Coordinates of C-alpha atoms in Angstrom, one line a residue:
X1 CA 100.5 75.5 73.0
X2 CA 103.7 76.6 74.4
X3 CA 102.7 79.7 75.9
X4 CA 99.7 77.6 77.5
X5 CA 102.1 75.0 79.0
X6 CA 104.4 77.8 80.5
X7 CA 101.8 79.3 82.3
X8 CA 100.4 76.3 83.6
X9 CA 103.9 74.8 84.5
X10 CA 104.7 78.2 86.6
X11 CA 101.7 77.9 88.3
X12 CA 101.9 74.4 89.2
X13 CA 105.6 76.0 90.9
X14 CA 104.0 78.2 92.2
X15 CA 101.2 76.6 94.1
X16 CA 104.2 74.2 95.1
X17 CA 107.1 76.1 96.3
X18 CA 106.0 79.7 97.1
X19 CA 107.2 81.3 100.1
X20 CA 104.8 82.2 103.5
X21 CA 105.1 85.9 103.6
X22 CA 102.9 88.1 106.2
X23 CA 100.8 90.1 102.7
X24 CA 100.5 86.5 100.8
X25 CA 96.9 86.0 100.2
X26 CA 96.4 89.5 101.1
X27 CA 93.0 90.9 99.2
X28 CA 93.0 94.3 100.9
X29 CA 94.4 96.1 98.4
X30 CA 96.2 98.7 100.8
X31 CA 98.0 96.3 102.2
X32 CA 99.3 95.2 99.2
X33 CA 100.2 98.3 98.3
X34 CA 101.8 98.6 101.6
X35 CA 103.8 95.6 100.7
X36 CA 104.6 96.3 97.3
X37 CA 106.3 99.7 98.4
X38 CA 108.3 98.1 101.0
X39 CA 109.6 95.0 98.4
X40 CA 110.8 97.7 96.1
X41 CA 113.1 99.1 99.0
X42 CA 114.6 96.1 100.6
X43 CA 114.9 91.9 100.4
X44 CA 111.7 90.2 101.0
X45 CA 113.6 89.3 104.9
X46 CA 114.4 92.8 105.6
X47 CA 110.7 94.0 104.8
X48 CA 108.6 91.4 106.6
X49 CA 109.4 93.3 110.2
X50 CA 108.9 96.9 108.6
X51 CA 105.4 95.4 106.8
X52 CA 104.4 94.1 110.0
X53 CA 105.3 97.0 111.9
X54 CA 104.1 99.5 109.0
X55 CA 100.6 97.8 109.6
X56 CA 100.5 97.6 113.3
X57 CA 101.1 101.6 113.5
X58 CA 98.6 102.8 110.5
X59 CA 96.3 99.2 109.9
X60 CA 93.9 101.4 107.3
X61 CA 94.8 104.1 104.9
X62 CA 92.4 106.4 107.5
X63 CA 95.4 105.7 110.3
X64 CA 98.0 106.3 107.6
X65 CA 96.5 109.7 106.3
X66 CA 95.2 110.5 109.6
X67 CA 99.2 109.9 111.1
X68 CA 101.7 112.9 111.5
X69 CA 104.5 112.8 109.1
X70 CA 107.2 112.6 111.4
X71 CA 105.5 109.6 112.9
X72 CA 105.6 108.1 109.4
X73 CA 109.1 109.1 108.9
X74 CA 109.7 107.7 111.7
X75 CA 108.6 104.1 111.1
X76 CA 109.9 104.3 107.7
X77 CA 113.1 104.9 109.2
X78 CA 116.2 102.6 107.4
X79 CA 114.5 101.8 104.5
X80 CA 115.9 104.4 102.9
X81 CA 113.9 106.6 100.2
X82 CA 112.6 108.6 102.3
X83 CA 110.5 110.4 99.4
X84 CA 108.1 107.3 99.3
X85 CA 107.1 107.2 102.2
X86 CA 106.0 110.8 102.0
X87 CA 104.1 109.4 98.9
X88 CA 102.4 107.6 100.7
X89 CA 101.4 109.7 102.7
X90 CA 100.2 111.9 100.7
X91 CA 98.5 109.5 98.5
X92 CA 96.8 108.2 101.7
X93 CA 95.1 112.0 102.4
X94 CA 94.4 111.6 98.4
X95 CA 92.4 108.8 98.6
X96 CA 90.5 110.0 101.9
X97 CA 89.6 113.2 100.1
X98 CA 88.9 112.0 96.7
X99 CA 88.0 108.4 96.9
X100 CA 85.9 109.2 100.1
X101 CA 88.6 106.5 101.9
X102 CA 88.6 103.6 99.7
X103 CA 90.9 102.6 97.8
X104 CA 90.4 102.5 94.0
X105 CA 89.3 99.5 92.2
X106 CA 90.3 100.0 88.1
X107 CA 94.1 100.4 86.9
X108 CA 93.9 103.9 85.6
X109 CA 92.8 105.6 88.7
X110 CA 95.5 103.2 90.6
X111 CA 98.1 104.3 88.6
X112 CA 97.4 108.4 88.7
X113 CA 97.9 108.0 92.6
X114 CA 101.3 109.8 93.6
X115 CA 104.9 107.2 94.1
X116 CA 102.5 104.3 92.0
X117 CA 103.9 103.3 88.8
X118 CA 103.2 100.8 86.4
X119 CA 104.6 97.8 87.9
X120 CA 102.8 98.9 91.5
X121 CA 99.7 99.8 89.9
X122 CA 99.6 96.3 88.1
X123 CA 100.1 94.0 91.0
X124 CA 97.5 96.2 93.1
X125 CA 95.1 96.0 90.3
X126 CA 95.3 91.9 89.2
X127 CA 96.2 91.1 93.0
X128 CA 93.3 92.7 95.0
X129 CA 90.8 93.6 91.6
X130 CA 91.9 89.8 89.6
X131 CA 92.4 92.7 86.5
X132 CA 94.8 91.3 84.1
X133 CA 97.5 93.6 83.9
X134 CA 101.3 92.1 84.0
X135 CA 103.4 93.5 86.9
X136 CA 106.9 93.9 84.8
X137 CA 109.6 94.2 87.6
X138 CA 113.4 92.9 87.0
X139 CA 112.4 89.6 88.0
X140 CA 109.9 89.0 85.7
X141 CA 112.3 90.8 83.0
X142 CA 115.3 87.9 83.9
X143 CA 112.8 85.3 83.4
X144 CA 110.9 86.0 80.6
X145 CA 114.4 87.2 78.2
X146 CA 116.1 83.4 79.9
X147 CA 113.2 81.5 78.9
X148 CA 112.2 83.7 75.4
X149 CA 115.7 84.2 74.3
X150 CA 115.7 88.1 74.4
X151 CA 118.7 89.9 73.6
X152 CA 117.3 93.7 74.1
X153 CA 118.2 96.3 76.7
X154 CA 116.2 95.7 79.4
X155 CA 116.7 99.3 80.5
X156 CA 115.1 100.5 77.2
X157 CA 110.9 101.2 77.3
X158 CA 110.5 99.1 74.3
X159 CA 112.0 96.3 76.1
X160 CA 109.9 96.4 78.9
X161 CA 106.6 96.8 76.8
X162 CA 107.5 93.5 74.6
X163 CA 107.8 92.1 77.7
X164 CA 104.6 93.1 79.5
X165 CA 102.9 92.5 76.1
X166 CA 104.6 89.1 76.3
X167 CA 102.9 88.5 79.6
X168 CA 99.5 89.3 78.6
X169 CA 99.5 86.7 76.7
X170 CA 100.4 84.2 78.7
X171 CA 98.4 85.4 81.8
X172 CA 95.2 84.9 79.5
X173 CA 92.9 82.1 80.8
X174 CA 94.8 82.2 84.7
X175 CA 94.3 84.4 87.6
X176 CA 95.8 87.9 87.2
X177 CA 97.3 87.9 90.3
X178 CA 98.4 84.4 90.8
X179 CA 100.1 84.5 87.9
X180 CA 102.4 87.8 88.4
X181 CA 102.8 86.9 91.9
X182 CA 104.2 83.2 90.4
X183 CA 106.6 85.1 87.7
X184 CA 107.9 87.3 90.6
X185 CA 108.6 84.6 93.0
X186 CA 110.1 82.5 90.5
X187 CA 112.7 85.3 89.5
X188 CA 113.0 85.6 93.0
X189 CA 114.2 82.0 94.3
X190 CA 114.5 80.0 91.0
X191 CA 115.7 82.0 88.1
X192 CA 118.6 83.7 90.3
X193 CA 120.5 86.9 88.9
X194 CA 123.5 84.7 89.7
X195 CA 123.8 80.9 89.2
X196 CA 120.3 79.8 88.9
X197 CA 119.3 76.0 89.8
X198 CA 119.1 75.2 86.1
X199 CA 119.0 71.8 86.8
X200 CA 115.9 71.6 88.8
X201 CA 114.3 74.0 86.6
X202 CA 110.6 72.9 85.7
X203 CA 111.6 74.7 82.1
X204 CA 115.0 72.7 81.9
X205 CA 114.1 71.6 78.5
X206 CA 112.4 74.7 77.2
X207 CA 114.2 77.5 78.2
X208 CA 116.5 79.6 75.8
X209 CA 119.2 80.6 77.6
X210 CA 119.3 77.4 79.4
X211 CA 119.8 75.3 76.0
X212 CA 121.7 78.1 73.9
X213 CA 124.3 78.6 77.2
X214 CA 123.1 81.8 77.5
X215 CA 122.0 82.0 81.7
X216 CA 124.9 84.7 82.6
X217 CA 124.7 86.5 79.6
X218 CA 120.5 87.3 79.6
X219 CA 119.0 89.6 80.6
X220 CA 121.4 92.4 78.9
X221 CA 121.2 95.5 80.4
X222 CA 123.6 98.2 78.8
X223 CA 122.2 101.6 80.9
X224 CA 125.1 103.2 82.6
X225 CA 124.6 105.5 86.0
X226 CA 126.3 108.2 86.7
X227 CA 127.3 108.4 90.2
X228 CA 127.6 112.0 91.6
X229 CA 130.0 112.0 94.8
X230 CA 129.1 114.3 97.8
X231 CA 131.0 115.0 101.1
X232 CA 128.9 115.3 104.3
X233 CA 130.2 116.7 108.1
X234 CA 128.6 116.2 110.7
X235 CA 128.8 118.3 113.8
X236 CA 127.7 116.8 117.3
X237 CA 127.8 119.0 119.6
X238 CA 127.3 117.7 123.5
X239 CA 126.8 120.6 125.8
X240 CA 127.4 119.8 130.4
X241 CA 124.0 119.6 130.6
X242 CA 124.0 116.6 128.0
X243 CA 122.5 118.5 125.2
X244 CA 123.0 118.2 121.4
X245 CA 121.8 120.7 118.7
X246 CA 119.5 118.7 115.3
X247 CA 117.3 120.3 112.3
X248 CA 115.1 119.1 109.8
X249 CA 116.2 119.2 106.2
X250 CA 113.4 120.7 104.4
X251 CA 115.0 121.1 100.9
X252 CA 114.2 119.1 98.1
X253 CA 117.2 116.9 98.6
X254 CA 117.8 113.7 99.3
X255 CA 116.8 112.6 103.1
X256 CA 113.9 115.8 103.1
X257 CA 112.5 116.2 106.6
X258 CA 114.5 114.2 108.3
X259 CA 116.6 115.5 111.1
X260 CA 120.1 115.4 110.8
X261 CA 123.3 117.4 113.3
X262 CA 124.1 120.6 111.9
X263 CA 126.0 119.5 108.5
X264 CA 128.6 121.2 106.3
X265 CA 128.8 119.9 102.9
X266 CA 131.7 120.3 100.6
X267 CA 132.9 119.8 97.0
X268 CA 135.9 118.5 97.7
X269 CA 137.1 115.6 100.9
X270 CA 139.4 118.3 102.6
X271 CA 137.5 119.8 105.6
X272 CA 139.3 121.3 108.4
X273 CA 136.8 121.2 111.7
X274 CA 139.3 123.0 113.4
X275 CA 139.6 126.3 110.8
X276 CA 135.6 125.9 110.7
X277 CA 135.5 126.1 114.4
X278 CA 137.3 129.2 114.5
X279 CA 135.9 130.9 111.5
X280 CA 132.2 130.9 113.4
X281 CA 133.9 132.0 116.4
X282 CA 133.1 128.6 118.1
X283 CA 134.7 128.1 121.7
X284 CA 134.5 124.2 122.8
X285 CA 136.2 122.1 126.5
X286 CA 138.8 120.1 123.9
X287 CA 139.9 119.4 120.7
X288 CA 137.3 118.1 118.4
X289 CA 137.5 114.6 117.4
X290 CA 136.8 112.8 114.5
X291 CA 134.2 110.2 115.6
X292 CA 133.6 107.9 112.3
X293 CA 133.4 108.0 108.9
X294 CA 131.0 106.3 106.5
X295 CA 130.5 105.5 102.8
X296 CA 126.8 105.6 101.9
X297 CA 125.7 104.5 98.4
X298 CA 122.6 105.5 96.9
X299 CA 121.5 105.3 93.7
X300 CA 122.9 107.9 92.1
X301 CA 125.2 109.7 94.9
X302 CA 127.8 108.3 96.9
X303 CA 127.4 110.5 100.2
X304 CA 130.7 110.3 101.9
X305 CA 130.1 111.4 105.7
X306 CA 132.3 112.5 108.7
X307 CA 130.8 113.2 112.0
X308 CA 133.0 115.0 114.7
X309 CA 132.2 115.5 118.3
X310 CA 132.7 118.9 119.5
X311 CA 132.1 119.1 123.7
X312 CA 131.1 123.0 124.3
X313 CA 129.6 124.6 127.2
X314 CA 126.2 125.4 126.0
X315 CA 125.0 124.0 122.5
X316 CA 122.3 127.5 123.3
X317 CA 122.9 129.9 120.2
X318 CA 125.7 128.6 118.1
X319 CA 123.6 127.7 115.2
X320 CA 120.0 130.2 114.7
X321 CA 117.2 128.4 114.7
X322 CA 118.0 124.8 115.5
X323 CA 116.4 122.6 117.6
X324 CA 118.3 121.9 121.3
X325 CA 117.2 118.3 122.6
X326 CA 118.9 115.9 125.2
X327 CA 120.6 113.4 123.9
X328 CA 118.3 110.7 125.4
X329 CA 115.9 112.0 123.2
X330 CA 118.0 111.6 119.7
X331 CA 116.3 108.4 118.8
X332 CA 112.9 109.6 119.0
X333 CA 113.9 111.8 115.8
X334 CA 113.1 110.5 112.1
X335 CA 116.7 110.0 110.8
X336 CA 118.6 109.0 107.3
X337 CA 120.3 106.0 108.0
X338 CA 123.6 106.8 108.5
X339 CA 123.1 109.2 111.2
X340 CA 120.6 106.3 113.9
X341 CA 123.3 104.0 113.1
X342 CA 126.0 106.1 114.3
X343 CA 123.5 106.6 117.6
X344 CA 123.2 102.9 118.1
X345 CA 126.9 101.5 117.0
X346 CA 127.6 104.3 120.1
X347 CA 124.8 104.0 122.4
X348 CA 124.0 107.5 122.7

């Protein structure tokens, strides 16, 4: 009886208090995977305009596999994780060539397709298919060890497949894909990482953690991450005639094919641009000058980056094979984060 009531009382939330979003209601299931991708990058707010803009520029998966990668890149550009949207893209030709364009319909062909695990696979399948498979993410996680009393590593496997198991259960009898969209959603603006609205809780008098004290201290989640820190120059050079000198990073590294200025990386912070300079023989107008430093975090490197502007004569043949473009025509470019907001904080 209490697993029926549960589902019915997050439904009743649901129905009640769930947010408008632009892919709520959405049966295509592109789209939704479209959406899904996107949610696993940024906050729901910071995805609506990139969703929206996602599906102007490729509205079918024919537009997405029929698009130029740099064009994808290039829409993609801020959400970071660069790699899924190449995914994407690939998994868009995938379905074109083997699924003769449309998307598949059962979980176990959803879930071969490249960058789809088992949480994106899930909420494809129950939300466009109404297949009952739970969509585990850390939302559903928080809520189901508060309300359960669950005192395992949520970082473990096993944890996650009591959970889903958990889940099946309860979403028996109710729509699939109402009833993972209501668990995410409720993580999402009920049962809060931090300081959840206990009070107006509709499981105030049912929920573990709530009766036992236990909010702050559920989920536990005991994985450690080692952070590997990496030290990034930049070079932008500005020639008279207002060039600037960019490539494409094409190893399998963070940020691959996106463009980027010419870049020295080091082990260590210490990086002398002058001694560099005159090691390759480089002659420039003035003394190059430290421009702005950033620290970007990523999930498991801390990229530190430097860029210096060096003013030269002629950006023509100081680094082989590079690709000379006027500065007006930097934006136009694909680029990892830190590098288009450098180009808009300064305008150039």
């Amino acid at each position: 009886r209490k697993m029926t009531s549960f589902s019915q009382t997050l439904l009743n939330w649901y129905y009640e208090n769930q947010r408008t979003l632009p892919w709520r209601n959405e049966t295509d299931p592109y789209k939704i995977w479209v959406s899904e991708i996107i949610l696993q990058q940024t906050r729901v707010n910071q995805g609506w305009n990139y969703y929206l803009s996602f599906i102007e520029h490729f509205p079918t998966i024919q537009d997405l596999a029929e698009a130029p990668e740099e064009k994808v890149l290039k829409v993609w550009q801020g959400l970071g994780y660069y790699s899924r949207a190449r995914y994407m893209h690939e998994t868009a030709h995938h379905v074109m060539k083997c699924h003769q364009g449309v998307f598949p319909d059962k979980y176990e062909e959803i879930r071969k397709l490249k960058g789809i695990g088992d949480y994106t696979a899930a909420a494809i399948a129950s939300i466009a298919f109404h297949l009952p498979y739970p969509a585990v993410d850390g939302n559903v996680l928080r809520v189901i060890c508060r309300y359960f009393g669950i005192f395992e590593d949520i970082a473990l496997p096993g944890t996650i497949q009591m959970v889903r198991e958990k889940c099946a259960q309860l979403m028996k009898d109710y729509p699939p894909g109402d009833f993972n969209q209501a668990m995410m959603e409720f993580g999402a603006i009920q049962c809060l990482p931090q300081n959840p609205d206990c009070e107006r809780c509709p499981y105030n008098s049912s929920c573990y953690a709530k009766k036992h004290n236990q909010t702050n201290s559920l989920p536990i989640k005991i994985k450690k991450i080692n952070i590997r820190s990496r030290y990034f120059h930049y070079l932008f050079f500005i020639d008279r005639q207002q060039k600037t000198i960019i490539h494409q990073r094409t190893e399998n590294d963070i940020w691959k094919n996106l463009f980027e200025f010419p870049l020295i990386e080091t082990k260590e912070p210490d990086f002398s641009i002058d001694d560099f300079l005159i090691k390759k023989k480089i002659d420039h107008l003035s003394p190059p000058q430290l421009l702005n430093e950033v620290r970007h975090r990523l999930t498991h490197q801390l990229i530190n980056v430097s860029f210096y502007t060096i003013l030269v004569s002629s950006v023509n043949n100081i680094i082989p094979n590079s690709c000379i473009i006027p500065l007006e025509d930097l934006s136009k470019y694909p680029m990892p984060k830190v590098m288009f907001e450098l180009i808009l904080s300064y305008k150039l």
